[in-house]
mmCIF file of C-alpha atoms in Angstrom:
data_model
loop_
_atom_site.group_PDB
_atom_site.id
_atom_site.type_symbol
_atom_site.label_atom_id
_atom_site.label_comp_id
_atom_site.label_asym_id
_atom_site.label_seq_id
_atom_site.Cartn_x
_atom_site.Cartn_y
_atom_site.Cartn_z
ATOM 1 C CA UNK A 3 11.140 0.556 16.698
ATOM 2 C CA UNK A 4 8.469 -2.099 16.242
ATOM 3 C CA UNK A 5 7.322 -4.610 18.827
ATOM 4 C CA UNK A 6 5.403 -7.583 17.510
ATOM 5 C CA UNK A 7 3.230 -9.186 20.183
ATOM 6 C CA UNK A 8 1.785 -12.626 19.529
ATOM 7 C CA UNK A 9 -0.856 -12.782 22.224
ATOM 8 C CA UNK A 10 -2.976 -15.636 20.905
ATOM 9 C CA UNK A 11 -1.894 -18.042 23.636
ATOM 10 C CA UNK A 12 -2.238 -15.416 26.375
ATOM 11 C CA UNK A 13 -5.706 -14.356 25.243
ATOM 12 C CA UNK A 14 -7.607 -16.639 27.606
ATOM 13 C CA UNK A 15 -5.400 -15.751 30.558
ATOM 14 C CA UNK A 16 -5.659 -11.992 29.929
ATOM 15 C CA UNK A 17 -9.412 -12.187 29.457
ATOM 16 C CA UNK A 18 -9.845 -14.076 32.747
ATOM 17 C CA UNK A 19 -7.584 -11.962 34.964
ATOM 18 C CA UNK A 20 -8.645 -8.298 35.170
ATOM 19 C CA UNK A 21 -5.478 -7.263 37.046
ATOM 20 C CA UNK A 22 -3.208 -8.833 34.438
ATOM 21 C CA UNK A 23 -5.288 -7.328 31.627
ATOM 22 C CA UNK A 24 -5.028 -3.883 33.266
ATOM 23 C CA UNK A 25 -1.237 -4.290 33.464
ATOM 24 C CA UNK A 26 -1.130 -5.353 29.808
ATOM 25 C CA UNK A 27 -3.177 -2.294 28.733
ATOM 26 C CA UNK A 28 -0.975 -0.035 30.873
ATOM 27 C CA UNK A 29 2.122 -1.397 29.115
ATOM 28 C CA UNK A 30 0.491 -0.759 25.720
ATOM 29 C CA UNK A 31 0.005 2.883 26.624
ATOM 30 C CA UNK A 32 3.553 3.186 27.923
ATOM 31 C CA UNK A 33 5.048 1.674 24.779
ATOM 32 C CA UNK A 34 2.887 3.832 22.521
ATOM 33 C CA UNK A 35 3.957 6.961 24.420
ATOM 34 C CA UNK A 36 7.566 5.965 23.695
ATOM 35 C CA UNK A 37 6.736 5.789 19.975
ATOM 36 C CA UNK A 38 7.095 2.012 19.834
ATOM 37 C CA UNK A 39 5.004 0.579 17.014
ATOM 38 C CA UNK A 40 2.863 -2.244 18.340
ATOM 39 C CA UNK A 41 1.840 -5.156 16.162
ATOM 40 C CA UNK A 42 -0.563 -7.738 17.564
ATOM 41 C CA UNK A 43 -1.298 -11.124 16.137
ATOM 42 C CA UNK A 44 -4.629 -12.463 17.311
ATOM 43 C CA UNK A 45 -7.151 -14.738 15.662
ATOM 44 C CA UNK A 46 -10.170 -13.894 17.800
ATOM 45 C CA UNK A 47 -9.844 -10.413 19.197
ATOM 46 C CA UNK A 48 -13.453 -10.648 20.364
ATOM 47 C CA UNK A 49 -12.335 -13.046 23.119
ATOM 48 C CA UNK A 50 -11.073 -9.941 24.918
ATOM 49 C CA UNK A 51 -13.470 -7.683 26.815
ATOM 50 C CA UNK A 52 -14.716 -4.847 24.573
ATOM 51 C CA UNK A 53 -12.909 -2.209 26.649
ATOM 52 C CA UNK A 54 -9.599 -4.053 26.072
ATOM 53 C CA UNK A 55 -10.296 -4.354 22.335
ATOM 54 C CA UNK A 56 -10.978 -0.611 22.199
ATOM 55 C CA UNK A 57 -7.681 0.088 24.016
ATOM 56 C CA UNK A 58 -5.726 -2.192 21.675
ATOM 57 C CA UNK A 59 -7.205 -0.509 18.613
ATOM 58 C CA UNK A 60 -6.576 2.932 20.126
ATOM 59 C CA UNK A 61 -2.927 2.088 20.783
ATOM 60 C CA UNK A 62 -2.212 0.405 17.452
ATOM 61 C CA UNK A 63 -0.940 2.372 14.463
ATOM 62 C CA UNK A 64 -2.070 -0.163 11.876
ATOM 63 C CA UNK A 65 -4.928 -2.655 11.900
ATOM 64 C CA UNK A 66 -4.969 -5.640 9.569
ATOM 65 C CA UNK A 67 -7.867 -8.073 9.584
ATOM 66 C CA UNK A 68 -7.966 -11.239 7.533
ATOM 67 C CA UNK A 69 -11.386 -12.244 8.795
ATOM 68 C CA UNK A 70 -13.314 -10.746 11.611
ATOM 69 C CA UNK A 71 -16.462 -9.622 13.339
ATOM 70 C CA UNK A 72 -17.573 -7.308 16.109
ATOM 71 C CA UNK A 73 -15.927 -4.113 17.267
ATOM 72 C CA UNK A 74 -12.787 -4.526 15.140
ATOM 73 C CA UNK A 75 -14.870 -4.713 11.966
ATOM 74 C CA UNK A 76 -17.001 -1.780 13.133
ATOM 75 C CA UNK A 77 -13.859 0.287 13.680
ATOM 76 C CA UNK A 78 -12.464 -0.584 10.262
ATOM 77 C CA UNK A 79 -15.831 0.160 8.635
ATOM 78 C CA UNK A 80 -15.727 3.726 9.978
ATOM 79 C CA UNK A 81 -12.559 4.295 7.926
ATOM 80 C CA UNK A 82 -13.591 2.797 4.592
ATOM 81 C CA UNK A 83 -13.749 4.960 1.524
ATOM 82 C CA UNK A 84 -17.326 5.023 0.287
ATOM 83 C CA UNK A 85 -17.855 4.930 -3.447
ATOM 84 C CA UNK A 86 -19.758 8.162 -4.200
ATOM 85 C CA UNK A 87 -22.038 6.229 -6.573
ATOM 86 C CA UNK A 88 -23.059 3.769 -3.815
ATOM 87 C CA UNK A 89 -26.465 5.108 -2.828
ATOM 88 C CA UNK A 90 -27.297 2.400 -0.267
ATOM 89 C CA UNK A 91 -28.104 3.550 3.252
ATOM 90 C CA UNK A 92 -25.182 3.374 5.684
ATOM 91 C CA UNK A 93 -26.817 0.532 7.643
ATOM 92 C CA UNK A 94 -27.040 -1.590 4.471
ATOM 93 C CA UNK A 95 -23.408 -0.865 3.513
ATOM 94 C CA UNK A 96 -22.330 -1.735 7.073
ATOM 95 C CA UNK A 97 -24.179 -5.080 7.040
ATOM 96 C CA UNK A 98 -22.685 -5.932 3.649
ATOM 97 C CA UNK A 99 -19.176 -5.106 4.913
ATOM 98 C CA UNK A 100 -19.701 -7.201 8.064
ATOM 99 C CA UNK A 101 -20.808 -10.205 5.960
ATOM 100 C CA UNK A 102 -17.838 -9.694 3.645
ATOM 101 C CA UNK A 103 -15.395 -9.559 6.583
ATOM 102 C CA UNK A 104 -16.805 -12.753 8.087
ATOM 103 C CA UNK A 105 -16.131 -14.629 4.846
ATOM 104 C CA UNK A 106 -12.952 -13.119 3.387
ATOM 105 C CA UNK A 107 -11.203 -15.640 1.153
ATOM 106 C CA UNK A 108 -7.762 -16.993 2.006
ATOM 107 C CA UNK A 109 -5.038 -14.318 1.706
ATOM 108 C CA UNK A 110 -7.577 -11.464 1.495
ATOM 109 C CA UNK A 111 -7.426 -8.726 4.130
ATOM 110 C CA UNK A 112 -8.512 -5.236 5.017
ATOM 111 C CA UNK A 113 -5.793 -2.900 6.267
ATOM 112 C CA UNK A 114 -6.212 0.414 8.040
ATOM 113 C CA UNK A 115 -3.391 2.777 8.959
ATOM 114 C CA UNK A 116 -4.489 5.522 11.297
ATOM 115 C CA UNK A 117 -5.089 8.832 9.513
ATOM 116 C CA UNK A 118 -5.658 6.959 6.231
ATOM 117 C CA UNK A 119 -8.609 5.109 4.739
ATOM 118 C CA UNK A 120 -8.996 1.348 5.172
ATOM 119 C CA UNK A 121 -8.197 -0.610 2.017
ATOM 120 C CA UNK A 122 -8.680 -4.164 0.825
ATOM 121 C CA UNK A 123 -5.563 -6.090 -0.145
ATOM 122 C CA UNK A 124 -4.254 -9.561 -0.872
ATOM 123 C CA UNK A 125 -1.110 -11.130 0.530
ATOM 124 C CA UNK A 126 1.608 -12.418 -1.748
ATOM 125 C CA UNK A 127 1.926 -16.090 -2.523
ATOM 126 C CA UNK A 128 4.614 -17.915 -0.557
ATOM 127 C CA UNK A 129 6.051 -20.276 -3.171
ATOM 128 C CA UNK A 130 7.273 -23.571 -1.822
ATOM 129 C CA UNK A 131 5.189 -23.527 1.362
ATOM 130 C CA UNK A 132 2.124 -25.338 0.038
ATOM 131 C CA UNK A 133 2.238 -28.892 1.275
ATOM 132 C CA UNK A 134 5.056 -28.323 3.789
ATOM 133 C CA UNK A 135 4.063 -30.131 6.998
ATOM 134 C CA UNK A 136 3.243 -27.855 9.942
ATOM 135 C CA UNK A 137 5.838 -29.598 12.107
ATOM 136 C CA UNK A 138 8.565 -28.675 9.611
ATOM 137 C CA UNK A 139 7.465 -25.020 9.515
ATOM 138 C CA UNK A 140 7.363 -24.843 13.329
ATOM 139 C CA UNK A 141 10.815 -26.451 13.586
ATOM 140 C CA UNK A 142 12.206 -23.927 11.090
ATOM 141 C CA UNK A 143 10.630 -21.023 13.004
ATOM 142 C CA UNK A 144 11.992 -22.337 16.309
ATOM 143 C CA UNK A 145 15.482 -22.799 14.867
ATOM 144 C CA UNK A 146 15.836 -19.667 12.725
ATOM 145 C CA UNK A 147 13.416 -16.956 13.853
ATOM 146 C CA UNK A 148 12.536 -17.458 17.503
ATOM 147 C CA UNK A 149 16.088 -17.203 18.901
ATOM 148 C CA UNK A 150 16.581 -13.791 17.212
ATOM 149 C CA UNK A 151 13.123 -12.335 17.686
ATOM 150 C CA UNK A 152 11.573 -13.448 20.959
ATOM 151 C CA UNK A 153 12.343 -12.874 24.615
ATOM 152 C CA UNK A 154 10.905 -14.303 27.804
ATOM 153 C CA UNK A 155 8.317 -12.403 29.828
ATOM 154 C CA UNK A 156 10.855 -12.097 32.649
ATOM 155 C CA UNK A 157 13.350 -10.447 30.276
ATOM 156 C CA UNK A 158 10.603 -8.203 28.835
ATOM 157 C CA UNK A 159 9.622 -7.102 32.368
ATOM 158 C CA UNK A 160 13.283 -6.343 33.167
ATOM 159 C CA UNK A 161 13.697 -4.263 29.988
ATOM 160 C CA UNK A 162 10.438 -2.370 30.580
ATOM 161 C CA UNK A 163 11.332 -1.676 34.226
ATOM 162 C CA UNK A 164 14.750 -0.372 33.177
ATOM 163 C CA UNK A 165 13.249 1.813 30.448
ATOM 164 C CA UNK A 166 10.543 3.115 32.794
ATOM 165 C CA UNK A 167 13.131 3.968 35.473
ATOM 166 C CA UNK A 168 15.175 5.920 32.925
ATOM 167 C CA UNK A 169 12.318 7.727 31.145
ATOM 168 C CA UNK A 170 9.214 7.999 33.328
ATOM 169 C CA UNK A 171 9.225 10.432 36.257
ATOM 170 C CA UNK A 172 8.315 8.801 39.584
#
């Protein structure tokens, strides 16, 4: 089962409230232990405290970065395949990768699945979406996707409490 968590809006709140952040990290660990695949959508992961970023990366099975900096890029760098003919020192390769990640072109990304090397990729074109007003895309998401794919935090807490009661010893 996969759980997709869009935490962009909650980022500021989680970063400002250590107790809430601790609860969030605890839930990540619980879900991972239940073999739930976690997907996070965040634009600026670096807004989180470094310890939280490390926990998120540790508990994720896949990491995809369209553009980035900081600890996420450092983690991805550690899993890149190095061309055997590239004789530059590691520090020079790292700096070059960091500059590249800060300026990735539109639709370019680096993807890393745990236990595999990180690779560079490009997303597919989405024909028909260029020029569609944002309001129209949001309305379509709200009407067609959100009702089937999102739940309230109250409902999520109820489901997690029920699952925990059934599967986690007291």
